[in-house]
Amino acid sequence: MGVHRIIQLSRRYVSVFLLFSAVLNTASAVTHYSIPEEMEEGSVVANLATDLGLDMKTLSDRKMRLDTIANKKYVDVNKDTGEMYIAEKIDRELLCNIKTATCFLKMEVVLENPLRIFNIELEIMDINDNAPQFRRDTIHLDISESTPLGERFSLSNAVDPDIGANSVKTYHLSESHHFGIEIQTGRDGSKFADLILKKALDREKQAFQNLILTAVDSGVPTRSGTASIIVHVLDTNDNAPYFEKESFRINVPENSPIGNLVVKLNATDLDEGSNAEVIYSYSLYTSEKTQGTFKLNPDSGEITVKEMINYEDFRIYDMEVIATDKGTNSLSGQCKITILVTDMNDNHPEISIKSYQSPIKEDTAVDTVIAVVSVGDKDSGENGIVDIHIADELPFALRESSDNYYELVVSEPLDREKVPEYDITFTVTDRGSPPLSNNETMTLELLDVNDNVPQFPQSFYTIPVMENNAPGALLSSLTAFDPDLHENQYLVYFIIEKEIVNTSISMLFSINPENGNLYALKTFDYEIEKEFLFHIEARDSGVPPLSSNVTVHIIIVDQNDNTPVIVSPWRVHGSVVEDKIPRSTDKGSLVSKVIAIDTDSVQNSRITYQFLQVTDATLFSLDQYNGDIRTMRMFSYRDPRHQRLVVIAKDNGEPALSATVTIKLSTVEPAVKAYSDMTEVPLEYDIFSDLNLYLVIGLGSVSFLLLITVLVTCVLKCQKPMPSKAAPPSRNSVISERNSTIADSTLVSNDAYWYSMFLAETRKGKLVVRQPVPKAGSRYIVSSLPRSTGLTETSDSAASTLQYPK
């Protein structure tokens, strides 16, 4: 912030810092300027044209330039105005020697026409732009804790590239109880600091001290730099070794093994290095018997058993141990140790298995004796009393039969499939202190009995089988598991015999008796048989044999192997269906209906209908789901008389199968045609056909009167033999020439199978009724009635009206 502040001041008050002097010598005149370092680029230093007395109007013509005797061009001149400005920021410490009192930049101003040269001298003034800096950031000092007070330690000084008042002025030391500093001035005016010990050091209390030395200059603003002083206090041998306690009492059992650790002494010395290294030794007060029985390690302080200890021979040992450090003037400490020998329970209890039987059957009864064991101990008193036990989780128990004799009996039912073998460990323990124990292990093997039935992974198997399968195809593998052993686990598989539709199940399926692989013996057809339900039995070879069974559900999966069959309109195989319709048929009238059946499953038997060919696509529409063919508009005189429709019925299988039917429709004029051969069963015709304009113009009023006369005559003739109420006339009557002519979309079929399919067609509000044809038991009349016709209209009287004699 201080450097920028100075630069800002230099910009505002450059006239204050600018010193102009014209010195005339016998050789030449030098113009002198002074500026502070670090001025911003573009800052104006002076107007050379004004200071040198040049004409401002001729500057551009005389090509004024500024030549600098330096590696970089720090300043330049404006050729039009004559102003000298800063071209590059100047760092005095880089341009001149750091400690040089003055720093000059010499230049020449050159003008042409006529040629003239002026000498310019630019003095760079120092500003406080550098902080004091130590040569090393960290200063390490090793000082002995025995150093006398007032001892001085030289410290490296800080360096400040600035000069004069901006250089290092003084040093400060962070707060310390042991050290202070004293400032020294060198011959060149530089400042130094010495570290002085004010208070005695103690390494055991504080081994390291961290101090901060700060160098401060006297510039404006003040700048500073720091260095860390790490003081390592060196040790002197001023502390004697000492033990945790002055005396120890230790109990050692008799018969302790040679080398057994009795105690590990630890003497502590607060010094470091060799001053803290301790060696251990017996004092002169320790007897030779004690030194011969116990060994003292001089380096670790461990006291171990050197000879066998016997309680009956010697019960108390006294010794004194000295710890001495390895310092120049060695120091020592000592402690007393009393070792008490304690009596030992030094005989282990004994165990012996007198008799046992192995292997045994897994169905051995509870309380059966398996083995007899005996126990004993050579010690006396509490040390000679022996307790025996086995693991709690075992299905066995110990039962005392007499003194020191025990029987091993079965306490829980055994199961070889869970645990085929037991390792029974007998553990005996005396009541000494510490107690001694012993153990003995016996292995008991269990023999298998046939006590497990075969088990299937599932109780119910559902097996999908694709129809048209190859005979002998593998359907599934039904494998059971028996946890018993040997012959008790050898399984044989059977199909439990049953009849399905008078056919033995063994004629349809077979199973491998060894591995349970299930095979199909025939090719299945979904359309004939859709599923089978039977049982398979798995039986082991034990005595007596055990068995289990599982239910198998075979589901025959349908394939799309049946082509749709078109049953309406009926036609001889490969022939074209020909129908006639009135030319005056209204828009939306039902012209024909295509019905196809597919004996595959629901998914594969879904039928959709499409036009494959059509004479006029604007005249007829086909419902893709129910097969209804309807008019999309009324006929015009431009429409052809004959219309050819090819309808394809396609199922929903993969791949899809299809069938086609060709329907040839002929349009007829609304004239009444008398059928002389239909005297026994009168038929109704549509008497409400519209007269189009073409008939009115062509026939005229005479033809119209003649047509009315003919129609009235036919109606009167048809009404005479009518025994009951007739069905209302319909504008959707279709004249069919297949074997006979029947009104109201009535179809004749020679096959009762197709007729049954017509009975199922009730879409679009139609009710299909079967009527027997007189004198022919195998022929039927199928009539489609409007939904508005009530059930009363399908009475016997109505049925008789629709009968057609052969």
Short mmCIF file of N, CA and C in Angstrom, two decimals, residues 35 39-48 66 73-79 81-88 90 107 122:
data_model
loop_
_atom_site.label_atom_id
_atom_site.label_comp_id
_atom_site.label_asym_id
_atom_site.label_seq_id
_atom_site.Cartn_x
_atom_site.Cartn_y
_atom_site.Cartn_z
N ILE A 35 13.22 11.56 -10.26
CA ILE A 35 11.88 10.95 -10.11
C ILE A 35 11.99 9.78 -9.13
N MET A 39 7.28 4.45 -10.64
CA MET A 39 6.21 5.26 -11.20
C MET A 39 5.43 4.44 -12.24
N GLU A 40 4.13 4.73 -12.36
CA GLU A 40 3.29 3.99 -13.29
C GLU A 40 3.68 4.30 -14.72
N GLU A 41 3.50 3.31 -15.60
CA GLU A 41 3.78 3.51 -17.02
C GLU A 41 2.85 4.58 -17.58
N GLY A 42 3.42 5.50 -18.39
CA GLY A 42 2.65 6.60 -18.98
C GLY A 42 2.72 7.88 -18.18
N SER A 43 3.32 7.83 -16.98
CA SER A 43 3.44 9.04 -16.17
C SER A 43 4.41 10.02 -16.84
N VAL A 44 4.03 11.32 -16.90
CA VAL A 44 4.85 12.35 -17.55
C VAL A 44 5.92 12.83 -16.57
N VAL A 45 7.18 12.84 -17.06
CA VAL A 45 8.30 13.29 -16.22
C VAL A 45 8.55 14.79 -16.40
N ALA A 46 8.61 15.21 -17.64
CA ALA A 46 8.86 16.64 -17.93
C ALA A 46 8.55 16.90 -19.39
N ASN A 47 8.46 18.18 -19.75
CA ASN A 47 8.29 18.58 -21.16
C ASN A 47 9.64 19.05 -21.65
N LEU A 48 10.30 18.23 -22.44
CA LEU A 48 11.65 18.54 -22.91
C LEU A 48 11.65 19.74 -23.85
N LEU A 66 14.62 9.92 -28.34
CA LEU A 66 15.32 9.83 -27.06
C LEU A 66 16.12 8.52 -27.06
N LYS A 73 14.47 0.34 -22.45
CA LYS A 73 14.03 1.71 -22.67
C LYS A 73 12.95 2.01 -21.65
N TYR A 74 13.41 2.63 -20.53
CA TYR A 74 12.49 2.89 -19.43
C TYR A 74 11.64 4.13 -19.69
N VAL A 75 12.21 5.14 -20.43
CA VAL A 75 11.47 6.39 -20.71
C VAL A 75 11.48 6.63 -22.20
N ASP A 76 10.51 7.42 -22.67
CA ASP A 76 10.41 7.77 -24.09
C ASP A 76 9.85 9.18 -24.18
N VAL A 77 9.85 9.75 -25.39
CA VAL A 77 9.41 11.12 -25.60
C VAL A 77 8.30 11.15 -26.63
N ASN A 78 7.34 12.01 -26.43
CA ASN A 78 6.26 12.21 -27.39
C ASN A 78 6.76 13.18 -28.45
N LYS A 79 6.86 12.76 -29.68
CA LYS A 79 7.45 13.56 -30.77
C LYS A 79 6.62 14.77 -31.10
N THR A 81 4.45 16.51 -28.71
CA THR A 81 4.33 17.47 -27.61
C THR A 81 5.64 17.70 -26.89
N GLY A 82 6.62 16.79 -27.07
CA GLY A 82 7.91 16.93 -26.39
C GLY A 82 7.89 16.46 -24.96
N GLU A 83 6.81 15.76 -24.52
CA GLU A 83 6.73 15.29 -23.15
C GLU A 83 7.52 13.98 -22.99
N MET A 84 8.36 13.92 -21.97
CA MET A 84 9.09 12.70 -21.62
C MET A 84 8.24 11.94 -20.60
N TYR A 85 7.96 10.63 -20.88
CA TYR A 85 7.06 9.85 -20.03
C TYR A 85 7.69 8.49 -19.73
N ILE A 86 7.12 7.81 -18.71
CA ILE A 86 7.61 6.50 -18.29
C ILE A 86 7.09 5.44 -19.28
N ALA A 87 8.03 4.74 -19.92
CA ALA A 87 7.65 3.68 -20.86
C ALA A 87 7.57 2.32 -20.17
N GLU A 88 8.36 2.11 -19.14
CA GLU A 88 8.36 0.85 -18.39
C GLU A 88 8.69 1.15 -16.95
N ILE A 90 10.19 1.44 -13.41
CA ILE A 90 11.62 1.39 -13.05
C ILE A 90 11.75 0.89 -11.62
N MET A 107 20.62 9.81 -20.87
CA MET A 107 19.95 9.74 -22.16
C MET A 107 20.40 10.90 -23.04
N LEU A 122 18.65 11.44 -15.65
CA LEU A 122 17.45 11.17 -14.87
C LEU A 122 17.86 10.42 -13.61
#
